[in-house]
Tab-separated table of C-alpha atoms and ligand atoms in Angstrom:
chain	number	residue	atom	x	y	z
A	470	MET	CA	6.663	15.344	-88.404
A	471	SER	CA	5.360	14.888	-84.871
A	472	ARG	CA	4.374	11.888	-82.780
A	473	ILE	CA	1.293	12.527	-80.694
A	474	ILE	CA	-1.151	10.134	-79.036
A	475	SER	CA	-4.740	11.309	-78.591
A	476	PRO	CA	-6.689	8.779	-76.486
A	477	SER	CA	-10.399	8.710	-77.336
A	478	PHE	CA	-12.714	9.244	-74.385
A	479	LEU	CA	-15.388	7.159	-76.064
A	480	SER	CA	-13.709	4.148	-74.434
A	481	ALA	CA	-13.246	5.814	-71.038
A	482	ASP	CA	-15.165	4.866	-67.898
A	483	PHE	CA	-18.018	7.386	-67.796
A	484	SER	CA	-18.971	6.303	-64.287
A	485	ASP	CA	-15.573	7.491	-63.075
A	486	LEU	CA	-14.221	10.011	-65.576
A	487	ASP	CA	-12.011	11.587	-62.942
A	488	LYS	CA	-9.934	8.438	-62.743
A	489	ASP	CA	-9.310	8.353	-66.496
A	490	ILE	CA	-8.606	12.087	-66.716
A	491	GLU	CA	-6.024	11.780	-63.929
A	492	MET	CA	-4.505	8.746	-65.641
A	493	LEU	CA	-4.133	10.716	-68.890
A	494	ASN	CA	-2.872	13.841	-67.126
A	495	GLY	CA	0.016	11.781	-65.806
A	496	SER	CA	0.640	10.052	-69.137
A	497	LYS	CA	2.632	10.874	-72.268
A	498	ALA	CA	-0.570	11.557	-74.217
A	499	GLU	CA	-0.436	15.219	-75.251
A	500	TRP	CA	-4.013	15.378	-76.566
A	501	PHE	CA	-7.480	14.217	-75.436
A	502	HIS	CA	-9.742	13.056	-78.288
A	503	LEU	CA	-13.439	13.870	-77.787
A	504	ASP	CA	-15.862	12.088	-80.136
A	505	ILE	CA	-19.050	14.109	-80.564
A	506	MET	CA	-21.869	12.160	-82.271
A	507	ASP	CA	-25.365	13.381	-83.086
A	508	GLY	CA	-27.173	10.178	-84.030
A	509	VAL	CA	-27.764	11.594	-87.550
A	510	PHE	CA	-24.374	11.853	-89.232
A	511	VAL	CA	-23.433	8.602	-87.505
A	512	PRO	CA	-25.644	5.872	-86.021
A	513	ASN	CA	-24.706	6.656	-82.428
A	514	ILE	CA	-25.001	9.454	-79.854
A	515	SER	CA	-22.126	10.229	-77.500
A	516	PHE	CA	-21.772	13.312	-75.275
A	517	GLY	CA	-21.772	17.088	-75.544
A	518	PHE	CA	-20.917	20.375	-73.895
A	519	PRO	CA	-21.399	19.540	-70.185
A	520	VAL	CA	-18.924	16.681	-70.455
A	521	ILE	CA	-16.418	18.694	-72.511
A	522	GLU	CA	-16.588	21.591	-70.050
A	523	ALA	CA	-16.074	19.221	-67.116
A	524	ILE	CA	-13.009	17.687	-68.787
A	525	ARG	CA	-11.638	21.156	-69.641
A	526	LYS	CA	-11.689	22.079	-65.952
A	527	LYS	CA	-9.515	19.083	-65.097
A	528	THR	CA	-6.763	19.228	-67.699
A	529	ASP	CA	-4.392	21.621	-69.422
A	530	LYS	CA	-3.805	19.196	-72.289
A	531	VAL	CA	-4.962	19.812	-75.849
A	532	LEU	CA	-8.671	19.076	-76.343
A	533	ASP	CA	-9.101	17.531	-79.773
A	534	ALA	CA	-12.827	17.406	-80.615
A	535	HIS	CA	-13.960	15.239	-83.525
A	536	LEU	CA	-17.426	16.334	-84.640
A	537	MET	CA	-19.495	13.596	-86.228
A	538	ILE	CA	-22.504	15.857	-86.606
A	539	ILE	CA	-24.424	17.498	-89.415
A	540	GLU	CA	-24.348	21.289	-89.759
A	541	PRO	CA	-21.311	21.729	-87.493
A	542	ASP	CA	-21.260	25.485	-88.252
A	543	ARG	CA	-24.139	25.958	-85.823
A	544	TYR	CA	-21.966	24.972	-82.874
A	545	ILE	CA	-18.455	26.235	-83.666
A	546	GLU	CA	-18.692	29.127	-81.228
A	547	ARG	CA	-19.929	26.887	-78.413
A	548	PHE	CA	-16.960	24.580	-78.879
A	549	ALA	CA	-14.597	27.551	-78.722
A	550	GLN	CA	-16.262	28.692	-75.481
A	551	ALA	CA	-15.990	25.179	-74.064
A	552	GLY	CA	-12.205	25.431	-74.426
A	553	VAL	CA	-11.641	23.104	-77.368
A	554	ASN	CA	-8.238	23.555	-79.045
A	555	TYR	CA	-8.557	21.461	-82.224
A	556	LEU	CA	-11.993	21.317	-83.811
A	557	THR	CA	-12.360	18.698	-86.548
A	558	VAL	CA	-15.349	18.662	-88.894
A	559	HIS	CA	-16.206	16.064	-91.521
A	560	ALA	CA	-15.824	17.188	-95.147
A	561	GLU	CA	-18.987	15.160	-95.872
A	562	ALA	CA	-20.972	17.273	-93.387
A	563	CYS	CA	-19.900	20.692	-94.688
A	564	VAL	CA	-21.555	22.258	-97.724
A	565	HIS	CA	-19.149	25.206	-97.549
A	566	LEU	CA	-16.059	23.545	-96.132
A	567	HIS	CA	-13.786	26.454	-97.025
A	568	ARG	CA	-15.970	28.838	-95.019
A	569	THR	CA	-16.221	26.429	-92.078
A	570	VAL	CA	-12.437	26.088	-91.890
A	571	GLN	CA	-12.089	29.861	-91.866
A	572	ASN	CA	-14.782	30.268	-89.201
A	573	ILE	CA	-13.096	27.776	-86.882
A	574	ARG	CA	-9.732	29.511	-87.226
A	575	ALA	CA	-11.279	32.952	-86.812
A	576	LEU	CA	-12.478	31.847	-83.365
A	577	GLY	CA	-8.930	31.024	-82.329
A	578	MET	CA	-9.115	27.247	-82.647
A	579	LYS	CA	-7.059	24.977	-84.854
A	580	CYS	CA	-9.083	23.321	-87.577
A	581	GLY	CA	-9.134	19.692	-88.639
A	582	VAL	CA	-10.973	18.185	-91.615
A	583	ALA	CA	-11.991	14.526	-91.428
A	584	LEU	CA	-12.579	12.121	-94.308
A	585	ASN	CA	-14.673	8.972	-94.103
A	586	PRO	CA	-13.117	5.798	-95.535
A	587	HIS	CA	-15.010	6.162	-98.842
A	588	THR	CA	-14.218	9.851	-99.337
A	589	PRO	CA	-11.312	10.499	-101.717
A	590	LEU	CA	-8.452	12.840	-100.821
A	591	SER	CA	-9.556	15.106	-103.667
A	592	ALA	CA	-12.358	16.333	-101.341
A	593	ILE	CA	-9.809	18.365	-99.361
A	594	GLU	CA	-7.374	19.299	-102.133
A	595	GLU	CA	-8.516	22.930	-102.184
A	596	VAL	CA	-8.406	23.445	-98.404
A	597	VAL	CA	-5.517	21.275	-97.248
A	598	HIS	CA	-3.181	24.278	-96.981
A	599	LEU	CA	-5.763	26.150	-94.835
A	600	ALA	CA	-6.434	23.302	-92.402
A	601	ASP	CA	-4.185	22.603	-89.421
A	602	MET	CA	-4.928	18.897	-89.629
A	603	VAL	CA	-6.515	16.253	-91.838
A	604	LEU	CA	-8.120	13.284	-90.089
A	605	ILE	CA	-8.180	10.031	-92.010
A	606	MET	CA	-10.927	7.766	-90.684
A	607	SER	CA	-9.668	4.193	-90.641
A	608	VAL	CA	-13.088	2.823	-89.611
A	609	ASN	CA	-16.575	3.994	-90.481
A	610	PRO	CA	-17.277	6.497	-87.708
A	611	GLY	CA	-19.783	5.790	-84.965
A	612	PHE	CA	-18.287	3.232	-82.621
A	613	ALA	CA	-15.128	2.352	-80.743
A	614	ALA	CA	-13.325	-0.974	-81.062
A	615	GLN	CA	-13.896	-1.606	-84.780
A	616	SER	CA	-11.344	-3.237	-87.073
A	617	PHE	CA	-8.798	-1.069	-88.866
A	618	ILE	CA	-9.435	-0.692	-92.618
A	619	PRO	CA	-6.057	-1.630	-94.187
A	620	GLU	CA	-6.460	0.633	-97.259
A	621	SER	CA	-6.146	3.612	-94.900
A	622	VAL	CA	-2.358	3.200	-94.802
A	623	ASP	CA	-1.992	3.975	-98.490
A	624	LYS	CA	-4.397	6.897	-98.109
A	625	VAL	CA	-2.107	8.350	-95.437
A	626	ARG	CA	0.913	7.920	-97.702
A	627	ARG	CA	-0.852	9.740	-100.543
A	628	LEU	CA	-1.949	12.507	-98.180
A	629	ARG	CA	1.620	12.892	-96.903
A	630	ARG	CA	2.705	13.327	-100.517
A	631	MET	CA	-0.011	15.933	-101.132
A	632	ILE	CA	1.038	17.873	-98.015
A	633	ARG	CA	4.703	17.754	-99.033
A	634	GLU	CA	3.905	18.961	-102.553
A	635	ARG	CA	1.808	21.813	-101.143
A	636	ASN	CA	4.595	22.680	-98.722
A	637	THR	CA	2.180	23.086	-95.789
A	638	GLU	CA	2.508	22.172	-92.113
A	639	THR	CA	-0.838	20.326	-91.971
A	640	LEU	CA	-0.840	17.449	-89.465
A	641	ILE	CA	-2.128	13.989	-90.348
A	642	GLN	CA	-4.316	12.257	-87.759
A	643	ILE	CA	-5.640	8.726	-88.032
A	644	ASP	CA	-8.640	7.433	-86.090
A	645	GLY	CA	-10.161	3.977	-85.755
A	646	GLY	CA	-8.704	0.585	-84.943
A	647	VAL	CA	-5.284	1.954	-84.008
A	648	SER	CA	-3.287	-0.466	-81.859
A	649	LEU	CA	0.224	-1.568	-80.978
A	650	ALA	CA	0.021	-3.879	-83.991
A	651	ASN	CA	-0.253	-1.047	-86.559
A	652	ALA	CA	1.188	2.059	-84.815
A	653	ALA	CA	4.680	1.717	-86.321
A	654	THR	CA	3.267	1.308	-89.838
A	655	LEU	CA	1.066	4.378	-89.323
A	656	PHE	CA	3.899	6.622	-88.127
A	657	ASP	CA	6.070	5.361	-91.006
A	658	ALA	CA	3.300	6.110	-93.503
A	659	GLY	CA	3.256	9.728	-92.333
A	660	CYS	CA	0.816	10.075	-89.431
A	661	ASP	CA	1.542	12.726	-86.809
A	662	VAL	CA	-1.334	11.968	-84.434
A	663	LEU	CA	-2.695	8.535	-83.555
A	664	VAL	CA	-6.151	8.396	-81.946
A	665	ALA	CA	-6.632	5.297	-79.832
A	666	GLY	CA	-9.658	4.372	-77.748
A	667	ASN	CA	-9.984	0.693	-77.128
A	668	ALA	CA	-6.240	0.018	-77.370
A	669	VAL	CA	-5.505	2.474	-74.537
A	670	PHE	CA	-8.469	2.316	-72.166
A	671	LYS	CA	-9.047	-1.427	-72.319
A	672	SER	CA	-5.403	-2.316	-71.843
A	673	GLU	CA	-4.058	-3.479	-68.512
A	674	ASN	CA	-1.696	-0.543	-68.163
A	675	PRO	CA	-2.994	2.407	-70.232
A	676	ARG	CA	-0.044	4.707	-69.470
A	677	GLN	CA	2.409	2.059	-70.565
A	678	THR	CA	0.362	1.402	-73.717
A	679	ILE	CA	0.541	5.110	-74.587
A	680	GLU	CA	4.316	5.007	-74.195
A	681	LYS	CA	4.548	1.885	-76.335
A	682	LEU	CA	2.407	3.486	-79.038
A	683	LEU	CA	4.702	6.511	-79.048
A	684	LEU	CA	7.806	4.365	-79.388
A	685	ALA	CA	6.301	2.021	-81.983
B	1214	DX5	C1	-15.057	6.342	-84.182
B	1214	DX5	C2	-14.386	7.415	-83.344
B	1214	DX5	C3	-13.072	6.993	-82.837
B	1214	DX5	C4	-13.111	5.786	-81.962
B	1214	DX5	C5	-11.764	5.208	-81.824
B	1214	DX5	O1	-16.246	6.794	-84.628
B	1214	DX5	O2	-14.196	8.583	-84.108
B	1214	DX5	O3	-12.379	8.069	-82.222
B	1214	DX5	O4	-13.655	6.051	-80.707
B	1214	DX5	O5	-11.854	4.045	-81.089
B	1214	DX5	P1	-10.919	2.804	-81.337
B	1214	DX5	O6	-9.503	3.277	-81.162
B	1214	DX5	O7	-11.348	1.865	-80.267
B	1214	DX5	O8	-11.190	2.300	-82.729
B	1215	ZN	ZN1	-12.754	10.160	-83.336
């Protein structure tokens, strides 16, 4: 199991992105989490390709894009061209999830599959061994700074069991309401990657917060 922190840019300062990119470049965060929202799959709109391409130019770290959009298949190639490393789609947004996972991998990216809080783990049972990562949403997607849904911890434990039984290397990522108060519990439950927006960017010392999350 790994321990990776992926700070979510949704909570960054968009009037001075350079500052936050530099802060993260010099931090122990190995990944950058990019929340892409279309205003249809979720009740919010975030940012798209121009911003991703600008961030790509300024960092060598892993770009971890979380697509909260319908019909993600239409844009897979564009995300590959933009330099995204991990592309995560929602199981709820993919009619042919198996095909989507294959398409993402065929373009040289790693593939993640995300599950909303109400979606059971059975939705990914047939593709878990093909995905590089499963993302457990611990809030209803759409906004930063929401409260962590406590039932998510047990969901992670059950997913860890499923991954062990399948004997695959699939990573477990958790996203939403992650903080210093629950990071230790989440790593113990079996998470490899913690996404954190508010907890990192709104803290007094974001680099130190990242280190504390890693050591939780
Ligand atoms: C929610 C997004 C999250 C969110 C995390 O829709 O997918 O990545 O920005 O923010 P925090 O850590 O503040 O809950
Ligand atoms: Zn996210």
